[in-house]
């Protein structure tokens, strides 16, 4: 054994530029994207907070700056190519080349094939998967030029399993996110770029109040409790539970992790029923 001490866990992101696509929150409070932005900044990263909702992105930036961190607000729709080109140009002009891309946006609509129009299916695909392509097209050249980079894409357990009610377009696009990211990881591993998917389970973020909670009960507190009871760990996850997994994958602590999925679900997908 070497006389040198073993290395400390290298979670520091000082000097790294992290672009978060969807760094706001659908409603007041801690979304996954917002918690991830704050976590990256706490690790020393300079964070580009991109969202189509200007006020929400600005709130995330303000939270980071209030802690003494570095953040910059970018406003645009990441499903629109011209917007994505502009957002990344602004990000580079402000902070420099992108080291980490965190693709966070995800929209959905409950219903199966008979309740989902082709237009809605295409819209949800453009938002959840098309935007991933557009963001990767922008971030990848920066990473390849320096032979270093990490991509973190956010999927969902709905992309791996039937979650108890029809959520077709969302589930199919979230499955696509997983395979897109695996493909990316394989193609660019030799050039220093890692790519992984984080797969959140049932997470207690502000947006669930207006969407999936209704699948459980009209009463929000009952719905939250019912959602939590499904989970082996006995509770829904918090946005921070997911953000911490993202921060690990963004850092050199995950230097040997690529092309895989980190499931953050309190044991949900391992359960029989
Ligand atoms: N909350 C959960 O239970 C849960 C579970 C599994 C997976 N997820 C996934 O985690 C991610 C974050 O979830 P959340 O609950 O924090 O969501 P959220 O809706 O609060 O946050 C998403 C943010 O992305 C922004 N956004 C959406 N479409 C955009 C676009 N085209 N261009 C720019 N910005 C856009 C929204 O304005 C919002 O601020 C999503 O991908 C979601 O599918 C959530």
Coordinates of C-alpha atoms and ligand atoms in Angstrom, one line a residue:
X1 CA 0.0 0.0 0.0
X2 CA 1.2 3.5 -0.8
X3 CA 2.3 5.8 2.0
X4 CA 0.1 8.5 0.5
X5 CA -3.3 9.1 2.2
X6 CA -6.3 8.0 0.2
X7 CA -8.0 10.9 -1.8
X8 CA -10.8 12.9 -0.3
X9 CA -14.2 12.7 -2.1
X10 CA -13.7 15.3 -5.0
X11 CA -17.1 17.0 -5.1
X12 CA -15.7 20.5 -5.6
X13 CA -16.9 22.3 -8.8
X14 CA -14.9 25.5 -8.4
X15 CA -14.4 27.1 -11.7
X16 CA -16.8 24.9 -13.6
X17 CA -19.6 26.4 -15.6
X18 CA -22.9 24.5 -15.2
X19 CA -25.8 25.2 -17.6
X20 CA -29.2 24.2 -16.1
X21 CA -32.0 24.0 -18.7
X22 CA -35.1 24.5 -16.6
X23 CA -33.5 26.1 -13.5
X24 CA -36.7 27.8 -12.4
X25 CA -39.7 26.2 -10.7
X26 CA -43.3 25.7 -12.0
X27 CA -44.6 27.1 -8.7
X28 CA -43.1 28.9 -5.7
X29 CA -40.8 26.6 -3.7
X30 CA -38.0 24.1 -4.4
X31 CA -38.2 22.4 -7.7
X32 CA -35.5 19.9 -8.7
X33 CA -33.9 22.4 -11.1
X34 CA -33.8 25.1 -8.5
X35 CA -32.3 22.9 -5.8
X36 CA -29.7 21.6 -8.3
X37 CA -28.7 25.1 -9.3
X38 CA -28.2 26.1 -5.6
X39 CA -26.3 22.8 -4.9
X40 CA -23.9 23.3 -7.9
X41 CA -23.3 26.9 -6.7
X42 CA -22.6 25.7 -3.2
X43 CA -19.9 23.4 -4.7
X44 CA -18.3 26.4 -6.3
X45 CA -19.7 26.3 -9.8
X46 CA -20.8 29.3 -11.9
X47 CA -24.4 28.5 -12.7
X48 CA -26.3 29.5 -15.8
X49 CA -30.0 29.4 -14.8
X50 CA -32.0 29.0 -18.0
X51 CA -35.8 28.9 -18.0
X52 CA -38.7 30.2 -20.1
X53 CA -40.1 31.7 -17.0
X54 CA -38.0 34.8 -16.4
X55 CA -39.2 35.6 -12.8
X56 CA -38.7 32.0 -11.7
X57 CA -35.2 31.8 -13.1
X58 CA -34.4 35.2 -11.5
X59 CA -35.5 33.9 -8.2
X60 CA -33.1 30.9 -8.4
X61 CA -30.3 33.3 -9.3
X62 CA -31.1 35.6 -6.4
X63 CA -31.1 32.6 -4.0
X64 CA -27.6 31.7 -5.2
X65 CA -26.3 35.2 -5.0
X66 CA -27.8 35.7 -1.5
X67 CA -25.5 32.8 -0.4
X68 CA -22.5 34.4 -2.1
X69 CA -22.5 32.1 -5.1
X70 CA -22.2 32.8 -8.8
X71 CA -25.3 32.6 -11.1
X72 CA -26.6 34.2 -14.2
X73 CA -30.2 34.3 -15.5
X74 CA -31.0 33.2 -19.1
X75 CA -34.5 33.4 -20.5
X76 CA -35.8 31.4 -23.4
X77 CA -37.5 28.2 -24.5
X78 CA -35.1 25.3 -24.8
X79 CA -37.4 23.5 -27.3
X80 CA -36.8 26.3 -29.8
X81 CA -33.5 26.1 -31.7
X82 CA -32.9 29.8 -32.1
X83 CA -33.5 30.3 -28.4
X84 CA -31.1 27.6 -27.4
X85 CA -28.4 29.0 -29.7
X86 CA -28.9 32.5 -28.1
X87 CA -29.0 31.1 -24.5
X88 CA -25.7 29.3 -24.9
X89 CA -24.0 32.2 -26.6
X90 CA -25.1 34.4 -23.7
X91 CA -23.9 31.8 -21.2
X92 CA -20.5 31.6 -22.8
X93 CA -20.2 35.4 -23.1
X94 CA -20.9 35.7 -19.4
X95 CA -19.1 32.7 -17.8
X96 CA -17.1 31.0 -20.6
X97 CA -17.3 27.5 -22.1
X98 CA -19.8 25.0 -20.6
X99 CA -18.4 22.2 -18.4
X100 CA -21.6 20.6 -17.2
X101 CA -25.0 20.5 -18.9
X102 CA -27.9 19.6 -16.7
X103 CA -31.0 19.0 -18.8
X104 CA -34.0 19.4 -16.4
X105 CA -37.0 20.4 -18.3
X106 CA -39.9 18.0 -18.4
X107 CA -43.6 18.5 -19.2
X108 CA -46.4 16.0 -19.3
X109 CA -50.0 15.3 -19.7
X110 CA -51.9 12.4 -18.2
X111 CA -53.7 10.0 -20.5
X112 CA -53.1 7.1 -22.8
X113 CA -53.3 6.8 -26.6
X114 CA -56.9 7.7 -26.9
X115 CA -56.6 10.8 -24.7
X116 CA -53.3 12.1 -26.3
X117 CA -53.5 14.0 -29.6
X118 CA -50.7 13.7 -32.1
X119 CA -50.1 17.4 -31.6
X120 CA -49.8 17.0 -27.8
X121 CA -47.5 14.0 -28.3
X122 CA -45.2 16.0 -30.6
X123 CA -45.3 19.1 -28.2
X124 CA -44.3 17.0 -25.2
X125 CA -41.6 15.2 -27.3
X126 CA -40.2 18.5 -28.4
X127 CA -40.0 19.8 -24.9
X128 CA -38.6 16.7 -23.2
X129 CA -36.4 15.1 -25.9
X130 CA -35.9 17.7 -28.7
X131 CA -34.6 20.2 -26.2
X132 CA -32.1 17.7 -25.0
X133 CA -30.8 17.3 -28.5
X134 CA -30.6 21.1 -29.0
X135 CA -28.8 21.7 -25.7
X136 CA -26.3 18.9 -26.2
X137 CA -25.6 20.2 -29.7
X138 CA -24.6 23.5 -28.0
X139 CA -22.7 22.2 -25.0
X140 CA -20.8 19.3 -26.6
X141 CA -18.4 21.3 -28.7
X142 CA -17.1 23.2 -25.6
X143 CA -16.6 19.8 -23.8
X144 CA -14.9 18.2 -26.8
X145 CA -12.5 21.1 -27.2
X146 CA -11.3 20.7 -23.7
X147 CA -11.8 16.9 -23.5
X148 CA -13.8 17.3 -20.4
X149 CA -17.5 17.5 -19.6
X150 CA -20.5 16.0 -17.9
X151 CA -24.1 15.8 -19.1
X152 CA -26.8 15.0 -16.6
X153 CA -30.3 14.4 -18.0
X154 CA -33.4 14.1 -15.8
X155 CA -35.7 11.2 -16.6
X156 CA -38.4 9.8 -14.3
X157 CA -39.4 6.4 -12.9
X158 CA -42.3 6.8 -15.4
X159 CA -39.8 6.3 -18.1
X160 CA -39.0 2.8 -16.6
X161 CA -42.3 1.6 -15.2
X162 CA -46.1 2.0 -15.4
X163 CA -46.7 4.3 -12.4
X164 CA -50.3 3.4 -11.8
X165 CA -52.2 5.7 -14.1
X166 CA -51.8 6.5 -17.9
X167 CA -49.1 9.1 -18.6
X168 CA -48.1 8.0 -22.0
X169 CA -46.4 10.9 -23.7
X170 CA -44.5 11.8 -20.5
X171 CA -43.4 8.2 -20.0
X172 CA -42.3 7.5 -23.5
X173 CA -40.3 10.7 -23.7
X174 CA -38.6 10.0 -20.3
X175 CA -37.6 6.6 -21.6
X176 CA -36.1 8.3 -24.6
X177 CA -34.1 10.6 -22.4
X178 CA -32.4 7.5 -20.8
X179 CA -31.4 6.0 -24.2
X180 CA -30.4 9.3 -25.7
X181 CA -28.0 9.7 -22.8
X182 CA -26.6 6.2 -23.0
X183 CA -25.9 6.8 -26.7
X184 CA -24.1 10.0 -25.9
X185 CA -22.0 8.4 -23.2
X186 CA -20.8 5.7 -25.5
X187 CA -20.0 7.9 -28.4
X188 CA -18.0 10.4 -26.5
X189 CA -16.4 8.5 -23.6
X190 CA -13.0 8.3 -25.2
X191 CA -13.1 12.1 -25.6
X192 CA -13.6 12.8 -21.9
X193 CA -17.3 13.5 -21.8
X194 CA -19.4 11.6 -19.4
X195 CA -23.2 11.4 -19.7
X196 CA -25.7 10.0 -17.1
X197 CA -29.4 10.1 -16.4
X198 CA -30.9 10.8 -13.0
X199 CA -34.2 9.0 -12.5
X200 CA -36.3 10.6 -9.8
X201 CA -39.1 8.7 -8.2
X202 CA -42.0 10.4 -6.5
X203 CA -40.6 13.8 -5.6
X204 CA -42.4 16.4 -3.5
X205 CA -41.9 19.5 -5.7
X206 CA -44.3 22.4 -6.1
X207 CA -45.5 21.3 -9.5
X208 CA -47.0 18.1 -8.3
X209 CA -49.8 20.0 -6.6
X210 CA -51.3 21.0 -10.0
X211 CA -50.6 17.7 -11.8
X212 CA -50.0 14.2 -10.5
X213 CA -51.3 14.7 -7.0
X214 CA -54.8 14.8 -8.5
X215 CA -54.3 11.2 -9.5
X216 CA -54.4 10.3 -5.8
X217 CA -56.9 12.6 -4.2
X218 CA -58.5 16.0 -4.6
X219 CA -57.2 16.9 -1.2
X220 CA -53.5 17.9 -1.6
X221 CA -52.3 16.8 1.8
X222 CA -54.1 13.4 1.4
X223 CA -52.6 13.1 -2.1
X224 CA -49.1 13.9 -0.8
X225 CA -49.4 11.3 2.0
X226 CA -50.8 8.7 -0.4
X227 CA -47.9 9.3 -2.8
X228 CA -45.4 8.9 0.1
X229 CA -47.0 5.7 1.3
X230 CA -46.1 4.0 -2.0
X231 CA -42.4 4.4 -1.4
X232 CA -40.4 1.8 0.6
X233 CA -38.5 4.6 2.4
X234 CA -42.0 5.9 3.5
X235 CA -41.9 9.3 2.0
X236 CA -41.7 11.2 -1.2
X237 CA -38.2 12.4 -2.1
X238 CA -37.3 16.1 -1.8
X239 CA -35.8 18.2 -4.6
X240 CA -32.5 18.1 -2.6
X241 CA -32.5 14.3 -2.7
X242 CA -32.3 14.6 -6.4
X243 CA -30.0 17.6 -6.5
X244 CA -27.4 15.8 -4.4
X245 CA -27.3 12.9 -6.9
X246 CA -26.9 15.4 -9.7
X247 CA -24.1 17.1 -7.9
X248 CA -22.3 13.8 -7.5
X249 CA -22.6 13.0 -11.2
X250 CA -21.4 16.5 -12.2
X251 CA -18.2 16.2 -10.1
X252 CA -15.0 14.3 -10.3
X253 CA -16.3 12.0 -7.6
X254 CA -18.2 10.4 -10.5
X255 CA -15.1 10.3 -12.8
X256 CA -15.7 6.6 -13.6
X257 CA -19.4 6.8 -13.9
X258 CA -20.9 7.2 -17.4
X259 CA -23.6 5.8 -19.6
X260 CA -25.8 4.8 -16.7
X261 CA -28.9 5.7 -14.6
X262 CA -28.9 6.8 -11.0
X263 CA -32.3 6.0 -9.7
X264 CA -33.3 8.3 -6.8
X265 CA -36.6 6.8 -5.7
X266 CA -36.5 5.6 -2.1
X267 CA -36.7 2.0 -3.4
X268 CA -39.8 2.4 -5.5
X269 CA -38.8 0.7 -8.7
X270 CA -37.4 -2.4 -6.8
X271 CA -40.8 -3.1 -5.3
X272 CA -43.1 -6.0 -6.4
X273 CA -46.3 -4.0 -6.4
Ligands
LIG1 N1 -41.5 16.2 -9.3 C1 -41.5 14.9 -9.5 O1 -42.2 14.0 -8.8 C2 -40.7 14.3 -10.6 C3 -40.5 12.9 -10.7 C4 -39.7 12.4 -11.7 C5 -39.1 13.2 -12.6 N2 -39.3 14.6 -12.5 C6 -38.6 15.4 -13.5 O2 -37.7 16.3 -12.9 C7 -37.6 17.5 -13.7 C8 -38.0 18.7 -12.8 O3 -39.2 18.5 -12.2 P1 -39.8 19.6 -11.2 O4 -41.0 18.9 -10.5 O5 -38.8 20.2 -10.4 O6 -40.5 20.5 -12.4 P2 -40.8 22.0 -12.6 O7 -41.9 22.0 -13.6 O8 -41.0 22.7 -11.3 O9 -39.5 22.7 -13.2 C9 -39.2 22.6 -14.6 C10 -38.8 24.0 -15.0 O10 -38.5 23.9 -16.4 C11 -39.1 25.0 -17.1 N3 -39.4 24.7 -18.4 C12 -40.3 23.8 -18.9 N4 -40.3 23.7 -20.2 C13 -39.3 24.6 -20.6 C14 -38.8 25.0 -21.9 N5 -39.3 24.4 -23.0 N6 -37.8 25.9 -22.0 C15 -37.3 26.5 -20.8 N7 -37.8 26.1 -19.6 C16 -38.8 25.2 -19.5 C17 -40.3 25.4 -16.3 O11 -40.6 26.8 -16.4 C18 -39.8 25.1 -14.8 O12 -39.3 26.2 -14.2 C19 -38.6 17.3 -14.9 O13 -37.9 16.8 -16.0 C20 -39.5 16.3 -14.3 O14 -40.2 15.5 -15.4 C21 -40.0 15.1 -11.6

